[in-house]
PDB file of C-alpha atoms in Angstrom:
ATOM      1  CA  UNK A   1      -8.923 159.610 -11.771  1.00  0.00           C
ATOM      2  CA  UNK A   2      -7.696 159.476  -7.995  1.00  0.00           C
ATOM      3  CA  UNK A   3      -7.708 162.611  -6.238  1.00  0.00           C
ATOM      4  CA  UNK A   4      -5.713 163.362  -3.017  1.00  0.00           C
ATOM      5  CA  UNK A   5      -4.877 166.164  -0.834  1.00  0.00           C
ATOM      6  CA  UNK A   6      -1.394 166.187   1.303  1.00  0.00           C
ATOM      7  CA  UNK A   7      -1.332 167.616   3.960  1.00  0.00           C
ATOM      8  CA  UNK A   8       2.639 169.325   4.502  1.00  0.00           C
ATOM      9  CA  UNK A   9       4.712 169.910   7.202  1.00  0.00           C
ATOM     10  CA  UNK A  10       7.603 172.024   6.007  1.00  0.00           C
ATOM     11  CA  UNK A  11      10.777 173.323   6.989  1.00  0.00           C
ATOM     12  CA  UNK A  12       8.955 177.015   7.711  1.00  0.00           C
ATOM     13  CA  UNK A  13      12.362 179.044   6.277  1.00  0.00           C
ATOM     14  CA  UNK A  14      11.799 177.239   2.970  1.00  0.00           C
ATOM     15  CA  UNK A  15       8.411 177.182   2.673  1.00  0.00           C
ATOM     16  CA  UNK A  16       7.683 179.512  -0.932  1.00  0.00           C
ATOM     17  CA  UNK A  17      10.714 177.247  -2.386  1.00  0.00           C
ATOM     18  CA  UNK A  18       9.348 174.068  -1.084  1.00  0.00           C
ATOM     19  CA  UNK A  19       5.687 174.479  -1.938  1.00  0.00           C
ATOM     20  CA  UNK A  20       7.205 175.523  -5.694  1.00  0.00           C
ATOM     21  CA  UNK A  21       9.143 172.287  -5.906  1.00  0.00           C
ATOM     22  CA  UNK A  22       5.640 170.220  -4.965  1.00  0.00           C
ATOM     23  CA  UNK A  23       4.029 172.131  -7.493  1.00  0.00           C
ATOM     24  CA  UNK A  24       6.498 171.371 -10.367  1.00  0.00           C
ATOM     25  CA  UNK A  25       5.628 167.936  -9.714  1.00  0.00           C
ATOM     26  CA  UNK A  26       3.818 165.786 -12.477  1.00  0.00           C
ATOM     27  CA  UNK A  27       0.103 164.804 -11.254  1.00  0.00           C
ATOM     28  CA  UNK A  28       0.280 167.615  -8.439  1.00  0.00           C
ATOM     29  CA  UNK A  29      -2.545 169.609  -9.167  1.00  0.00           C
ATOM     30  CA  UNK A  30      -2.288 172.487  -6.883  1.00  0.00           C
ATOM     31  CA  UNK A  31      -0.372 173.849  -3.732  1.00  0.00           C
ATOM     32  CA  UNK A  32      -1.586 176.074  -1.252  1.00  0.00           C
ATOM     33  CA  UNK A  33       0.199 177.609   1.816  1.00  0.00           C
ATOM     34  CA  UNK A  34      -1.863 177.760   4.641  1.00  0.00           C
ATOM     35  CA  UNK A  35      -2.086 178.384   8.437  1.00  0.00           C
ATOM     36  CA  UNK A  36      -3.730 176.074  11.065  1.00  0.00           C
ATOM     37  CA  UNK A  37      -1.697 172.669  11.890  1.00  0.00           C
ATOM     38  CA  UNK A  38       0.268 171.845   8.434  1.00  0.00           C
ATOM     39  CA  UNK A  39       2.115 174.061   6.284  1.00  0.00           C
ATOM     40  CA  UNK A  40       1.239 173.036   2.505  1.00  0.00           C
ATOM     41  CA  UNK A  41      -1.699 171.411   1.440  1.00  0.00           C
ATOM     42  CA  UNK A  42      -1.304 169.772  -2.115  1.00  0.00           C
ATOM     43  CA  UNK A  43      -4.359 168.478  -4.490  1.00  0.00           C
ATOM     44  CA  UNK A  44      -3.147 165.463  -6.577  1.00  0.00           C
ATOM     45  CA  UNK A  45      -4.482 163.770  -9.360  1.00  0.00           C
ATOM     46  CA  UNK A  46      -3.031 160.633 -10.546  1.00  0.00           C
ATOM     47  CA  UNK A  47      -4.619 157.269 -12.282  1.00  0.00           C
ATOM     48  CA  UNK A  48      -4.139 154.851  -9.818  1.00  0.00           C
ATOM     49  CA  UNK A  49      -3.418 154.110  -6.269  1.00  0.00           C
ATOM     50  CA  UNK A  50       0.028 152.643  -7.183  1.00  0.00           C
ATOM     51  CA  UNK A  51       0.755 156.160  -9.291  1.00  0.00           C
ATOM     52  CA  UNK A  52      -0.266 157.875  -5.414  1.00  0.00           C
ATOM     53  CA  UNK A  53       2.030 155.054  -3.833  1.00  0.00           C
ATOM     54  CA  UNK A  54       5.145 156.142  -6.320  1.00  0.00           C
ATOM     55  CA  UNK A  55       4.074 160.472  -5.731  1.00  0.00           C
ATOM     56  CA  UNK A  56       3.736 160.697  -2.349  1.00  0.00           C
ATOM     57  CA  UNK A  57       7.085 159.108  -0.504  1.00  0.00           C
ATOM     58  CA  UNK A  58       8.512 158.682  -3.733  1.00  0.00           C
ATOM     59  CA  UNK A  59       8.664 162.417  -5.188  1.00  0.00           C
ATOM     60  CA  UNK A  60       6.724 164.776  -2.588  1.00  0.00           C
ATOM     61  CA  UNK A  61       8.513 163.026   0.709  1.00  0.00           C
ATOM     62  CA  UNK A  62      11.687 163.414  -0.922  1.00  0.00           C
ATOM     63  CA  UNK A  63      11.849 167.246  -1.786  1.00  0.00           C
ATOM     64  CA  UNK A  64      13.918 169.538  -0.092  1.00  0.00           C
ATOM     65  CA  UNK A  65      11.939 170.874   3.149  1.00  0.00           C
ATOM     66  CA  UNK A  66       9.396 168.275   3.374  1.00  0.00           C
ATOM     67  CA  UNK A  67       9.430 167.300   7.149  1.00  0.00           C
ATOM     68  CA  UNK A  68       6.203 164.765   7.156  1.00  0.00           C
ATOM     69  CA  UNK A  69       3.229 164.463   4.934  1.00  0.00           C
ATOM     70  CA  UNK A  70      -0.286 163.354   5.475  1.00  0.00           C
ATOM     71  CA  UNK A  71      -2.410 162.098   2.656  1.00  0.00           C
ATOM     72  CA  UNK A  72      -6.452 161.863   2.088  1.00  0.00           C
ATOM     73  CA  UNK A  73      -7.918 159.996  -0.726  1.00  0.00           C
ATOM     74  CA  UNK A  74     -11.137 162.179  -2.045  1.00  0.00           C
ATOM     75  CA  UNK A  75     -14.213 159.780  -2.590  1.00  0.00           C
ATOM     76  CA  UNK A  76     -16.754 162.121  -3.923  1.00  0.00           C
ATOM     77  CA  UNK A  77     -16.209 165.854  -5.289  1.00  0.00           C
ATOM     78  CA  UNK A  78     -19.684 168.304  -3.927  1.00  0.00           C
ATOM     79  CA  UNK A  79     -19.403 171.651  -5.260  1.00  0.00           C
ATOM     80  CA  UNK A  80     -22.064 174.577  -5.787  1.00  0.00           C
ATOM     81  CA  UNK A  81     -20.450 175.791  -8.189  1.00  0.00           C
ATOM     82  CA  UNK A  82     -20.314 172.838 -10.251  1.00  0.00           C
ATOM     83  CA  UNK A  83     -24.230 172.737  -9.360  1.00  0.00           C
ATOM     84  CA  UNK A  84     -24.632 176.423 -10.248  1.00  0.00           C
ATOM     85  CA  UNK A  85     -22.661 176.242 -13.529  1.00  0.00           C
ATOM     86  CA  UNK A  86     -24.993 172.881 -14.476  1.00  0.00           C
ATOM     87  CA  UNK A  87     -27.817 174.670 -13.866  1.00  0.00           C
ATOM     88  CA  UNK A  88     -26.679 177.554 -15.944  1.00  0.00           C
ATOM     89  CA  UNK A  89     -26.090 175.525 -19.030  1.00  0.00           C
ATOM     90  CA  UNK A  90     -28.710 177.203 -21.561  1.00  0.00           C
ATOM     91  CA  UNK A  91     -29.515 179.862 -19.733  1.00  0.00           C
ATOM     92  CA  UNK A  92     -29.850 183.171 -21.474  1.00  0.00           C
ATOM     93  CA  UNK A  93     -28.875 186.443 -19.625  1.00  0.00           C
TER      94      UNK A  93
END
C-alpha cells in the first residue's frame, strides 16, 4: 500500500464543499482543513504509483475548487501510539 498526503490549495469560498468532494473520492483516506500555507491536506492510500498517477491530476486536480496540489509519497509510518498499543497487547488492567 502507497500512502500520500496532498497538500491543497483551494478556492477559500468553497473550501467545506471542496474538501467534501476530495473526501468522496475512492483511495482518499482522509481530508483535513488546515491553516499555515495550503488549504486541504489529503491522506491517500492507493496500490500503486500508477493508481497515485490516475488520483492525483486525474480525480483530485480536477474537482471543483482545486487551484494547485502538492503531493508527498510516505516511506515509513512512526507512531507512539502504534508503539503504545503494541506494547499493550496482553496487558491486564
Amino acid at each position: 500500500m502507497i500512502t500520500a498526503f496532498v497538500l491543497i490549495h483551494a478556492v477559500a469560498d468553497s473550501i467545506p464543499e471542496t474538501a467534501q468532494a476530495i473526501a468522496d473520492i475512492e483511495g482518499v483516506a482522509e481530508v483535513y482543513s488546515c491553516a499555515g500555507d495550503v488549504d486541504l491536506i489529503a491522506m491517500v492510500n492507493v496500490r500503486t504509483h500508477e493508481d497515485l498517477a490516475d488520483l492525483i491530476p486525474g480525480k483530485i486536480g480536477r474537482v471543483p475548487g482545486v487551484i494547485d496540489t502538492d503531493t508527498h509519497i510516505a516511506f515509513r509510518s512512526y507512531s507512539t501510539a502504534d508503539t503504545e498499543s503494541a506494547f499493550a497487547l496482553g496487558a491486564e488492567d
